[in-house]
mmCIF file of C-alpha atoms and ligand atoms in Angstrom:
data_model
loop_
_atom_site.group_PDB
_atom_site.id
_atom_site.type_symbol
_atom_site.label_atom_id
_atom_site.label_comp_id
_atom_site.label_asym_id
_atom_site.label_seq_id
_atom_site.Cartn_x
_atom_site.Cartn_y
_atom_site.Cartn_z
ATOM 1 C CA MET A 77 89.164 -113.923 179.240
ATOM 2 C CA GLY A 78 90.175 -110.664 180.888
ATOM 3 C CA CYS A 79 92.456 -108.201 179.251
ATOM 4 C CA GLU A 80 95.674 -107.305 181.010
ATOM 5 C CA HIS A 81 95.337 -103.537 180.792
ATOM 6 C CA ALA A 82 91.898 -102.063 181.198
ATOM 7 C CA PRO A 83 91.560 -99.178 178.718
ATOM 8 C CA PRO A 84 91.956 -95.857 180.547
ATOM 9 C CA ARG A 85 88.673 -94.122 181.101
ATOM 10 C CA VAL A 86 88.396 -90.742 179.433
ATOM 11 C CA PRO A 87 87.827 -88.168 182.145
ATOM 12 C CA GLY A 88 84.918 -85.791 181.760
ATOM 13 C CA VAL A 89 85.969 -82.585 180.022
ATOM 14 C CA GLU A 90 84.194 -79.257 179.896
ATOM 15 C CA ALA A 91 85.661 -76.296 178.004
ATOM 16 C CA ARG A 92 84.608 -73.245 180.002
ATOM 17 C CA THR A 93 85.193 -69.494 179.706
ATOM 18 C CA ASP A 94 88.682 -69.405 181.238
ATOM 19 C CA ASP A 95 89.682 -73.010 181.702
ATOM 20 C CA VAL A 96 89.106 -76.665 180.998
ATOM 21 C CA GLN A 97 87.403 -78.501 183.808
ATOM 22 C CA VAL A 98 88.368 -82.146 184.050
ATOM 23 C CA THR A 99 86.353 -84.584 186.133
ATOM 24 C CA TRP A 100 88.667 -87.417 187.071
ATOM 25 C CA PRO A 101 87.567 -91.034 187.538
ATOM 26 C CA ASP A 102 87.994 -90.524 191.311
ATOM 27 C CA GLY A 103 85.151 -87.979 191.121
ATOM 28 C CA HIS A 104 87.338 -84.944 191.815
ATOM 29 C CA ALA A 105 86.997 -82.064 189.391
ATOM 30 C CA GLY A 106 90.042 -79.980 188.572
ATOM 31 C CA ARG A 107 90.555 -76.897 186.480
ATOM 32 C CA PHE A 108 93.379 -76.103 184.065
ATOM 33 C CA PRO A 109 93.405 -72.421 183.043
ATOM 34 C CA TYR A 110 93.853 -71.746 179.333
ATOM 35 C CA PHE A 111 97.007 -69.670 179.714
ATOM 36 C CA TRP A 112 98.579 -72.508 181.713
ATOM 37 C CA LEU A 113 97.604 -75.051 179.046
ATOM 38 C CA ARG A 114 98.982 -72.765 176.335
ATOM 39 C CA GLU A 115 102.236 -71.879 178.111
ATOM 40 C CA ASN A 116 103.174 -75.496 178.844
ATOM 41 C CA CYS A 117 102.555 -76.732 175.315
ATOM 42 C CA PRO A 118 105.171 -79.396 174.508
ATOM 43 C CA CYS A 119 104.978 -79.088 170.717
ATOM 44 C CA GLN A 120 108.223 -78.359 168.880
ATOM 45 C CA GLN A 121 107.229 -74.751 168.197
ATOM 46 C CA CYS A 122 106.673 -74.120 171.892
ATOM 47 C CA THR A 123 109.268 -76.323 173.612
ATOM 48 C CA HIS A 124 112.758 -76.957 172.268
ATOM 49 C CA PRO A 125 112.839 -80.668 171.399
ATOM 50 C CA GLU A 126 116.383 -81.225 172.730
ATOM 51 C CA ALA A 127 116.979 -78.553 175.362
ATOM 52 C CA TRP A 128 113.418 -79.210 176.609
ATOM 53 C CA GLU A 129 112.978 -75.598 177.638
ATOM 54 C CA ARG A 130 110.216 -73.197 176.665
ATOM 55 C CA ILE A 131 110.766 -71.351 173.365
ATOM 56 C CA VAL A 132 107.272 -70.015 172.754
ATOM 57 C CA ASP A 133 107.287 -66.224 172.925
ATOM 58 C CA PHE A 134 105.153 -66.234 176.034
ATOM 59 C CA MET A 135 105.166 -62.408 176.243
ATOM 60 C CA ALA A 136 103.275 -62.445 172.940
ATOM 61 C CA LEU A 137 100.576 -64.705 174.340
ATOM 62 C CA PRO A 138 97.588 -62.792 175.668
ATOM 63 C CA LEU A 139 96.909 -63.689 179.287
ATOM 64 C CA THR A 140 93.314 -64.148 178.135
ATOM 65 C CA VAL A 141 94.305 -66.618 175.398
ATOM 66 C CA LYS A 142 91.553 -69.104 174.476
ATOM 67 C CA PRO A 143 91.817 -72.229 172.372
ATOM 68 C CA ASP A 144 90.163 -72.594 168.969
ATOM 69 C CA SER A 145 89.314 -76.188 169.829
ATOM 70 C CA VAL A 146 89.344 -78.548 172.825
ATOM 71 C CA ASP A 147 89.057 -82.310 172.272
ATOM 72 C CA ALA A 148 89.499 -85.293 174.516
ATOM 73 C CA ASP A 149 90.052 -88.959 173.769
ATOM 74 C CA ARG A 150 91.756 -91.930 175.414
ATOM 75 C CA ALA A 151 95.200 -90.519 174.624
ATOM 76 C CA GLY A 152 94.541 -87.239 176.397
ATOM 77 C CA LEU A 153 93.519 -83.644 175.968
ATOM 78 C CA HIS A 154 94.115 -81.884 172.642
ATOM 79 C CA LEU A 155 93.887 -78.167 172.010
ATOM 80 C CA THR A 156 94.532 -75.843 169.090
ATOM 81 C CA TRP A 157 95.219 -72.145 169.421
ATOM 82 C CA PRO A 158 94.926 -69.008 167.299
ATOM 83 C CA SER A 159 98.175 -68.778 165.299
ATOM 84 C CA HIS A 160 98.454 -64.968 165.170
ATOM 85 C CA ASP A 161 99.895 -64.730 168.721
ATOM 86 C CA ALA A 162 102.599 -67.344 168.393
ATOM 87 C CA PRO A 163 102.942 -70.422 166.173
ATOM 88 C CA CYS A 164 101.930 -73.797 167.636
ATOM 89 C CA ASP A 165 101.587 -77.244 166.102
ATOM 90 C CA GLY A 166 98.765 -78.119 168.501
ATOM 91 C CA THR A 167 98.890 -79.062 172.169
ATOM 92 C CA HIS A 168 98.589 -82.643 173.399
ATOM 93 C CA TYR A 169 98.686 -83.658 177.041
ATOM 94 C CA SER A 170 98.362 -87.243 178.231
ATOM 95 C CA TRP A 171 95.910 -87.870 181.076
ATOM 96 C CA GLU A 172 98.751 -89.240 183.118
ATOM 97 C CA TRP A 173 100.728 -86.012 182.842
ATOM 98 C CA LEU A 174 97.715 -83.854 183.607
ATOM 99 C CA ASP A 175 96.882 -86.081 186.562
ATOM 100 C CA ASP A 176 100.434 -85.606 187.858
ATOM 101 C CA HIS A 177 100.055 -81.840 187.538
ATOM 102 C CA ARG A 178 96.613 -81.232 188.996
ATOM 103 C CA LEU A 179 96.464 -77.766 190.456
ATOM 104 C CA GLU A 180 94.047 -78.090 193.350
ATOM 105 C CA ARG A 181 95.508 -77.857 196.839
ATOM 106 C CA HIS A 182 94.594 -81.395 197.867
ATOM 107 C CA ALA A 183 96.324 -82.729 194.736
ATOM 108 C CA ARG A 184 99.415 -80.592 195.318
ATOM 109 C CA LEU A 185 99.622 -81.781 198.906
ATOM 110 C CA ALA A 186 99.046 -85.407 197.887
ATOM 111 C CA ARG A 187 102.065 -85.421 195.592
ATOM 112 C CA LYS A 188 104.307 -83.570 198.005
ATOM 113 C CA ARG A 189 107.252 -85.559 199.275
ATOM 114 C CA ARG A 190 106.568 -86.603 202.831
ATOM 115 C CA ILE A 191 109.484 -87.121 205.153
ATOM 116 C CA ARG A 192 108.936 -89.792 207.776
ATOM 117 C CA GLY A 193 110.998 -88.779 210.760
ATOM 118 C CA TRP A 194 112.750 -91.530 212.721
ATOM 119 C CA THR A 195 113.766 -92.258 216.258
ATOM 120 C CA GLY A 196 116.906 -94.194 217.147
ATOM 121 C CA SER A 197 115.464 -97.708 217.205
ATOM 122 C CA MET A 198 114.139 -97.329 213.641
ATOM 123 C CA VAL A 199 117.629 -97.013 212.148
ATOM 124 C CA ASP A 200 120.579 -99.364 211.952
ATOM 125 C CA LYS A 201 123.831 -99.250 210.101
ATOM 126 C CA ASP A 202 123.566 -102.637 208.375
ATOM 127 C CA SER A 203 120.304 -101.887 206.605
ATOM 128 C CA LEU A 204 121.632 -98.535 205.389
ATOM 129 C CA ALA A 205 124.990 -99.867 204.172
ATOM 130 C CA VAL A 206 126.181 -100.452 200.612
ATOM 131 C CA SER A 207 129.627 -101.749 199.807
ATOM 132 C CA HIS A 208 132.121 -99.348 198.325
ATOM 133 C CA ASP A 209 133.032 -101.527 195.375
ATOM 134 C CA ALA A 210 129.371 -102.136 194.537
ATOM 135 C CA MET A 211 128.291 -98.493 194.637
ATOM 136 C CA MET A 212 131.301 -97.366 192.654
ATOM 137 C CA ALA A 213 130.743 -99.993 189.945
ATOM 138 C CA ARG A 214 127.004 -100.523 189.685
ATOM 139 C CA ASP A 215 124.229 -97.973 189.203
ATOM 140 C CA ASP A 216 121.702 -100.163 191.043
ATOM 141 C CA ASP A 217 123.846 -100.090 194.166
ATOM 142 C CA LEU A 218 124.464 -96.380 193.855
ATOM 143 C CA GLU A 219 120.716 -95.895 193.568
ATOM 144 C CA ARG A 220 120.160 -98.000 196.703
ATOM 145 C CA LEU A 221 122.637 -95.839 198.617
ATOM 146 C CA LEU A 222 121.060 -92.593 197.394
ATOM 147 C CA ARG A 223 117.604 -93.866 198.301
ATOM 148 C CA HIS A 224 118.777 -94.325 201.891
ATOM 149 C CA VAL A 225 120.130 -90.772 201.999
ATOM 150 C CA ASP A 226 116.984 -89.428 200.364
ATOM 151 C CA SER A 227 114.443 -91.233 202.520
ATOM 152 C CA THR A 228 116.187 -91.806 205.866
ATOM 153 C CA GLY A 229 118.621 -88.912 205.573
ATOM 154 C CA VAL A 230 121.556 -91.282 206.206
ATOM 155 C CA GLY A 231 123.416 -93.916 204.214
ATOM 156 C CA PHE A 232 126.665 -95.810 204.768
ATOM 157 C CA VAL A 233 129.355 -96.889 202.363
ATOM 158 C CA VAL A 234 131.423 -99.686 203.878
ATOM 159 C CA GLY A 235 134.741 -101.145 202.832
ATOM 160 C CA VAL A 236 136.085 -97.831 201.574
ATOM 161 C CA PRO A 237 139.856 -97.904 200.949
ATOM 162 C CA THR A 238 141.716 -96.212 203.788
ATOM 163 C CA ASP A 239 145.028 -95.748 201.987
ATOM 164 C CA ARG A 240 143.981 -92.643 200.109
ATOM 165 C CA LEU A 241 141.619 -89.699 199.909
ATOM 166 C CA ALA A 242 138.534 -91.673 198.886
ATOM 167 C CA VAL A 243 135.775 -89.398 200.153
ATOM 168 C CA THR A 244 135.903 -87.063 197.160
ATOM 169 C CA GLU A 245 135.888 -90.072 194.816
ATOM 170 C CA ILE A 246 132.603 -91.170 196.405
ATOM 171 C CA ALA A 247 131.268 -87.610 196.202
ATOM 172 C CA GLN A 248 132.112 -87.435 192.511
ATOM 173 C CA ARG A 249 130.475 -90.763 191.857
ATOM 174 C CA ILE A 250 127.293 -89.202 193.296
ATOM 175 C CA ALA A 251 127.579 -85.752 191.719
ATOM 176 C CA PHE A 252 129.944 -82.839 192.419
ATOM 177 C CA VAL A 253 131.965 -81.805 195.434
ATOM 178 C CA GLU A 254 130.499 -78.704 197.065
ATOM 179 C CA GLU A 255 133.358 -76.577 198.368
ATOM 180 C CA SER A 256 133.264 -74.414 201.473
ATOM 181 C CA HIS A 257 135.627 -72.316 203.583
ATOM 182 C CA PHE A 258 137.073 -75.660 204.725
ATOM 183 C CA GLY A 259 138.096 -76.334 201.137
ATOM 184 C CA ARG A 260 137.270 -79.181 198.792
ATOM 185 C CA HIS A 261 137.677 -81.709 201.556
ATOM 186 C CA PHE A 262 138.637 -81.484 205.223
ATOM 187 C CA ASP A 263 140.550 -83.635 207.688
ATOM 188 C CA VAL A 264 138.847 -84.224 211.022
ATOM 189 C CA LEU A 265 141.565 -85.000 213.546
ATOM 190 C CA SER A 266 142.752 -83.591 216.818
ATOM 191 C CA LYS A 267 145.415 -81.029 216.044
ATOM 192 C CA VAL A 268 147.357 -78.054 217.382
ATOM 193 C CA ASP A 269 145.687 -74.694 216.595
ATOM 194 C CA PRO A 270 142.318 -76.162 215.564
ATOM 195 C CA GLU A 271 140.168 -73.748 213.515
ATOM 196 C CA ASN A 272 137.076 -75.790 214.361
ATOM 197 C CA LEU A 273 135.901 -77.687 217.450
ATOM 198 C CA ALA A 274 135.739 -80.851 215.347
ATOM 199 C CA TYR A 275 139.562 -80.687 215.154
ATOM 200 C CA THR A 276 139.851 -81.161 218.925
ATOM 201 C CA PRO A 277 139.130 -84.255 221.037
ATOM 202 C CA ASN A 278 136.128 -82.455 222.574
ATOM 203 C CA ALA A 279 132.611 -83.788 222.451
ATOM 204 C CA LEU A 280 130.476 -82.220 219.708
ATOM 205 C CA GLN A 281 126.846 -81.470 220.540
ATOM 206 C CA PRO A 282 124.210 -82.379 217.946
ATOM 207 C CA HIS A 283 124.602 -79.920 215.075
ATOM 208 C CA ASN A 284 124.113 -79.131 211.411
ATOM 209 C CA ASP A 285 127.388 -78.221 209.736
ATOM 210 C CA LEU A 286 128.278 -74.667 208.721
ATOM 211 C CA PRO A 287 125.078 -72.881 209.837
ATOM 212 C CA SER A 288 126.899 -69.539 209.542
ATOM 213 C CA ARG A 289 126.732 -69.889 205.765
ATOM 214 C CA GLN A 290 123.651 -68.520 204.048
ATOM 215 C CA HIS A 291 123.493 -71.744 202.080
ATOM 216 C CA LEU A 292 123.858 -74.729 204.364
ATOM 217 C CA PRO A 293 125.959 -77.420 202.648
ATOM 218 C CA GLY A 294 123.554 -80.054 201.429
ATOM 219 C CA VAL A 295 124.883 -83.517 202.087
ATOM 220 C CA GLN A 296 127.891 -84.369 204.194
ATOM 221 C CA LEU A 297 130.266 -87.286 203.690
ATOM 222 C CA LEU A 298 132.583 -88.441 206.478
ATOM 223 C CA HIS A 299 135.037 -91.230 205.758
ATOM 224 C CA CYS A 300 136.875 -92.893 208.624
ATOM 225 C CA ARG A 301 140.454 -93.662 207.696
ATOM 226 C CA ARG A 302 141.550 -94.532 211.189
ATOM 227 C CA ASN A 303 139.896 -94.885 214.558
ATOM 228 C CA ASP A 304 141.586 -96.596 217.473
ATOM 229 C CA VAL A 305 141.025 -94.029 220.202
ATOM 230 C CA ALA A 306 138.979 -94.498 223.349
ATOM 231 C CA GLY A 307 135.742 -92.533 222.857
ATOM 232 C CA GLY A 308 134.754 -90.543 219.794
ATOM 233 C CA ASP A 309 131.511 -92.449 219.231
ATOM 234 C CA SER A 310 129.084 -91.025 216.715
ATOM 235 C CA VAL A 311 125.504 -89.979 217.268
ATOM 236 C CA PHE A 312 122.904 -89.124 214.647
ATOM 237 C CA VAL A 313 119.474 -87.641 215.278
ATOM 238 C CA ASP A 314 116.704 -86.872 212.823
ATOM 239 C CA GLY A 315 116.361 -83.085 213.187
ATOM 240 C CA ILE A 316 112.956 -83.148 211.522
ATOM 241 C CA ALA A 317 111.673 -85.672 214.057
ATOM 242 C CA VAL A 318 113.139 -83.510 216.839
ATOM 243 C CA ALA A 319 111.468 -80.341 215.531
ATOM 244 C CA CYS A 320 108.145 -82.154 215.075
ATOM 245 C CA ARG A 321 108.324 -83.441 218.629
ATOM 246 C CA LEU A 322 108.940 -79.903 219.869
ATOM 247 C CA ARG A 323 105.874 -78.738 217.945
ATOM 248 C CA GLU A 324 103.796 -81.444 219.656
ATOM 249 C CA GLN A 325 105.007 -80.724 223.146
ATOM 250 C CA ASN A 326 105.383 -76.935 222.965
ATOM 251 C CA PRO A 327 103.834 -75.232 219.908
ATOM 252 C CA ALA A 328 104.818 -71.755 221.127
ATOM 253 C CA ALA A 329 108.488 -72.789 221.360
ATOM 254 C CA PHE A 330 108.279 -74.267 217.881
ATOM 255 C CA ASP A 331 106.748 -71.070 216.492
ATOM 256 C CA LEU A 332 109.514 -69.005 218.041
ATOM 257 C CA LEU A 333 112.340 -71.130 216.667
ATOM 258 C CA SER A 334 110.784 -71.295 213.222
ATOM 259 C CA SER A 335 110.033 -67.581 212.905
ATOM 260 C CA LEU A 336 112.809 -65.736 214.740
ATOM 261 C CA SER A 337 116.106 -65.289 212.890
ATOM 262 C CA VAL A 338 119.212 -65.533 215.016
ATOM 263 C CA MET A 339 122.878 -65.034 214.281
ATOM 264 C CA PHE A 340 125.373 -67.804 213.567
ATOM 265 C CA ARG A 341 129.006 -66.854 213.282
ATOM 266 C CA SER A 342 132.207 -68.657 212.354
ATOM 267 C CA VAL A 343 135.510 -66.826 212.684
ATOM 268 C CA ALA A 344 139.096 -68.008 212.165
ATOM 269 C CA ALA A 345 142.358 -66.537 210.870
ATOM 270 C CA ASP A 346 141.251 -67.028 207.257
ATOM 271 C CA TRP A 347 137.496 -66.432 207.356
ATOM 272 C CA GLU A 348 134.691 -64.554 208.984
ATOM 273 C CA ILE A 349 131.247 -65.775 208.081
ATOM 274 C CA ALA A 350 127.977 -64.742 209.671
ATOM 275 C CA ASN A 351 124.341 -65.276 208.820
ATOM 276 C CA ARG A 352 120.967 -64.819 210.486
ATOM 277 C CA ALA A 353 118.354 -67.507 210.024
ATOM 278 C CA PRO A 354 115.681 -69.340 212.026
ATOM 279 C CA ILE A 355 116.730 -72.546 213.794
ATOM 280 C CA ILE A 356 113.828 -74.537 212.346
ATOM 281 C CA ALA A 357 113.070 -74.185 208.628
ATOM 282 C CA VAL A 358 109.447 -74.656 207.552
ATOM 283 C CA ASP A 359 107.947 -74.492 204.091
ATOM 284 C CA GLU A 360 104.843 -72.672 202.873
ATOM 285 C CA ASP A 361 102.592 -75.411 204.291
ATOM 286 C CA GLY A 362 104.234 -75.212 207.703
ATOM 287 C CA ASP A 363 106.010 -78.545 207.256
ATOM 288 C CA VAL A 364 109.480 -78.823 208.786
ATOM 289 C CA VAL A 365 112.098 -79.068 206.046
ATOM 290 C CA GLY A 366 115.298 -78.803 208.057
ATOM 291 C CA THR A 367 117.083 -77.326 211.017
ATOM 292 C CA ARG A 368 120.012 -75.038 211.597
ATOM 293 C CA VAL A 369 121.262 -76.164 214.983
ATOM 294 C CA HIS A 370 124.775 -75.525 216.233
ATOM 295 C CA PRO A 371 125.108 -74.577 219.893
ATOM 296 C CA ALA A 372 128.829 -73.810 219.456
ATOM 297 C CA LEU A 373 128.313 -71.367 216.580
ATOM 298 C CA LEU A 374 125.079 -69.757 217.721
ATOM 299 C CA GLY A 375 125.163 -66.053 218.405
ATOM 300 C CA PRO A 376 125.735 -63.744 219.959
ATOM 301 C CA VAL A 377 121.939 -64.071 219.853
ATOM 302 C CA ASP A 378 120.827 -60.731 218.476
ATOM 303 C CA ILE A 379 117.226 -60.407 219.589
ATOM 304 C CA GLU A 380 115.440 -58.094 222.011
ATOM 305 C CA PRO A 381 116.383 -58.632 225.662
ATOM 306 C CA ASP A 382 112.708 -59.267 226.442
ATOM 307 C CA GLU A 383 112.585 -62.048 223.826
ATOM 308 C CA GLN A 384 115.689 -63.778 225.131
ATOM 309 C CA PRO A 385 114.254 -65.864 227.988
ATOM 310 C CA ALA A 386 111.608 -67.444 225.749
ATOM 311 C CA PHE A 387 114.147 -68.005 222.981
ATOM 312 C CA TYR A 388 116.667 -69.688 225.263
ATOM 313 C CA ARG A 389 113.976 -71.852 226.861
ATOM 314 C CA ALA A 390 112.780 -72.939 223.416
ATOM 315 C CA HIS A 391 116.310 -73.613 222.199
ATOM 316 C CA ARG A 392 117.076 -75.680 225.285
ATOM 317 C CA GLU A 393 113.886 -77.677 224.894
ATOM 318 C CA LEU A 394 114.824 -78.460 221.278
ATOM 319 C CA LEU A 395 118.321 -79.581 222.302
ATOM 320 C CA SER A 396 116.929 -81.654 225.174
ATOM 321 C CA ILE A 397 114.806 -83.583 222.691
ATOM 322 C CA ALA A 398 117.868 -84.129 220.463
ATOM 323 C CA LEU A 399 119.763 -85.433 223.503
ATOM 324 C CA GLU A 400 117.103 -87.970 224.497
ATOM 325 C CA PRO A 401 118.666 -91.408 224.025
ATOM 326 C CA GLU A 402 115.434 -92.613 222.416
ATOM 327 C CA MET A 403 115.903 -90.107 219.571
ATOM 328 C CA GLN A 404 119.526 -91.047 218.914
ATOM 329 C CA PHE A 405 121.149 -93.539 216.613
ATOM 330 C CA SER A 406 124.680 -94.235 217.847
ATOM 331 C CA PHE A 407 127.487 -96.111 216.201
ATOM 332 C CA ARG A 408 131.217 -96.278 216.256
ATOM 333 C CA PHE A 409 133.126 -95.485 213.079
ATOM 334 C CA GLU A 410 135.061 -98.447 211.791
ATOM 335 C CA GLU A 411 137.979 -97.857 209.509
ATOM 336 C CA GLY A 412 136.648 -97.869 205.936
ATOM 337 C CA ASP A 413 133.175 -96.570 206.848
ATOM 338 C CA CYS A 414 131.858 -93.527 205.073
ATOM 339 C CA VAL A 415 128.621 -92.021 206.323
ATOM 340 C CA ILE A 416 126.603 -89.810 204.000
ATOM 341 C CA PHE A 417 123.859 -87.685 205.523
ATOM 342 C CA ASP A 418 121.511 -84.853 204.702
ATOM 343 C CA ASN A 419 122.993 -81.894 206.550
ATOM 344 C CA ALA A 420 119.748 -79.924 206.639
ATOM 345 C CA ARG A 421 117.847 -82.815 208.164
ATOM 346 C CA ILE A 422 120.241 -84.824 210.309
ATOM 347 C CA LEU A 423 121.998 -83.580 213.423
ATOM 348 C CA HIS A 424 125.323 -85.238 214.062
ATOM 349 C CA ALA A 425 127.358 -85.386 217.243
ATOM 350 C CA ARG A 426 130.265 -87.260 218.766
ATOM 351 C CA THR A 427 131.411 -88.084 222.239
ATOM 352 C CA ALA A 428 134.778 -86.806 223.461
ATOM 353 C CA PHE A 429 137.809 -88.985 222.791
ATOM 354 C CA ASP A 430 141.160 -89.439 224.461
ATOM 355 C CA SER A 431 143.787 -88.575 221.885
ATOM 356 C CA THR A 432 146.539 -90.146 223.995
ATOM 357 C CA THR A 433 145.030 -93.605 223.444
ATOM 358 C CA GLY A 434 145.352 -93.743 219.671
ATOM 359 C CA TYR A 435 144.514 -91.927 216.479
ATOM 360 C CA ARG A 436 141.230 -90.858 214.932
ATOM 361 C CA HIS A 437 141.150 -89.515 211.395
ATOM 362 C CA LEU A 438 138.066 -88.749 209.318
ATOM 363 C CA GLN A 439 137.978 -87.035 205.959
ATOM 364 C CA GLY A 440 134.901 -85.143 204.908
ATOM 365 C CA CYS A 441 133.384 -83.194 202.051
ATOM 366 C CA TYR A 442 129.971 -82.062 200.875
ATOM 367 C CA VAL A 443 127.768 -82.728 197.863
ATOM 368 C CA GLY A 444 124.874 -80.473 196.819
ATOM 369 C CA ARG A 445 121.496 -81.750 197.930
ATOM 370 C CA ASP A 446 119.884 -80.848 194.611
ATOM 371 C CA ASP A 447 122.595 -82.724 192.741
ATOM 372 C CA LEU A 448 122.254 -85.854 194.844
ATOM 373 C CA ARG A 449 118.503 -85.861 194.334
ATOM 374 C CA SER A 450 118.914 -85.180 190.632
ATOM 375 C CA ARG A 451 121.256 -88.143 190.339
ATOM 376 C CA LEU A 452 118.713 -90.337 192.105
ATOM 377 C CA MET A 453 115.898 -89.176 189.816
ATOM 378 C CA VAL A 454 117.962 -89.867 186.703
ATOM 379 C CA LEU A 455 118.952 -93.323 187.985
ATOM 380 C CA ARG A 456 115.279 -94.075 188.708
ATOM 381 C CA ARG A 457 114.297 -93.101 185.183
ATOM 382 C CA ARG A 458 116.355 -95.983 183.842
ATOM 383 C CA GLY A 459 116.665 -94.318 180.451
ATOM 384 C CA ALA A 460 112.943 -93.605 179.988
ATOM 385 C CA ASP A 461 112.183 -90.506 177.916
ATOM 386 C CA TYR A 462 111.599 -87.539 180.211
ATOM 387 C CA ARG A 463 110.232 -85.416 177.362
ATOM 388 C CA ILE A 464 106.689 -86.718 177.594
ATOM 389 C CA ARG A 465 103.575 -84.815 178.481
HETATM 390 C C1 OGA B 248 132.447 -82.535 211.596
HETATM 391 C C2 OGA B 248 131.986 -83.396 212.671
HETATM 392 C C3 OGA B 248 132.139 -85.505 213.709
HETATM 393 C C4 OGA B 248 133.146 -86.487 214.182
HETATM 394 O O1 OGA B 248 133.624 -82.669 211.208
HETATM 395 O O2 OGA B 248 131.649 -81.734 211.108
HETATM 396 O O3 OGA B 248 130.965 -83.126 213.203
HETATM 397 O O4 OGA B 248 132.738 -87.598 214.486
HETATM 398 N N1 OGA B 248 132.704 -84.479 212.966
HETATM 399 O O5 OGA B 248 134.306 -86.141 214.315
HETATM 400 ZN ZN1 ZN B 249 102.635 -75.605 170.860
HETATM 401 ZN ZN1 ZN B 250 129.914 -81.532 211.991
#
């Protein structure tokens, strides 16, 4: 007779001069410095039991703090500390929590979120779509929608009512509306005196919205209330896949676009917003985390004349990749569709339309990226206690 759950093996533990060394069942050894173990103590004297924030007077803790005792058993690692620095009921960490917080580089990289970039044939509207009534009413369906936005960068809500402003209702179901100089929501339609190219029938090149703002809006929602014009088809491209392809085919161009800050500017009667930033955003490991592409709002490019030819060649090569049909996912907005996409990751574009043939009306707004992800994490928890170490 086998037992269902094999008892967890107790990792090897060695209390050393400055840290505890843990040898995990996979053979890797990892170190946890004493100050780190002391500072993160979850006991009620050190962490507020409800607010779940640190309350230990960490300035009173010597950086050279050492435990009075270090013990290990199946439940985890247990430490006690001298009480004259700051009170503590005793520190207990489960192996699972310590495993999730290993400090070595390979462990940090292993738990890093990896984005799998896509090309056009890997994406289709049906598999990314959730019905409006379902996502508004049921958390499971909301979670499914948010998973699409989180992993693919794009999700669709279909069957959205077209008789009212519904896009902000969807945004609020996810989290909070993130306002901008276009207000709480915006109407995308061809109009007289447009303060934005989107409000014309012109084609829009692949872009990230509002790159002139220091903080790029996180997630964009666009709800189609009416669309019976000729043209105006939508195109989405994974900006991370585009940037990674540029790095493969021309590393020097990639380095230029990810290191050189350039100006983006947006000016209208009621605003004037400018910001310098690189076109490709990379993190500390050199991984691409987003783009800031907007050919219509770029510039004037404020870099040395001698740097300009290489910059413009690199920029053109990046755009050429985004314009390759193989990279693009195209669809036509149907009335009642709402697309939700990560504005740092996904480039969106549209073909020109003929406004004499009908009417095209989208309504859009933004939701913070952190808030969308937070909502997804809370939904995934399914009520489990987050206050466990
Ligand atoms: C926008 C935009 C696309 C469209 O409003 O930011 O890019 O299809 N609109 O009209
Ligand atoms: Zn404590
Ligand atoms: Zn746009």
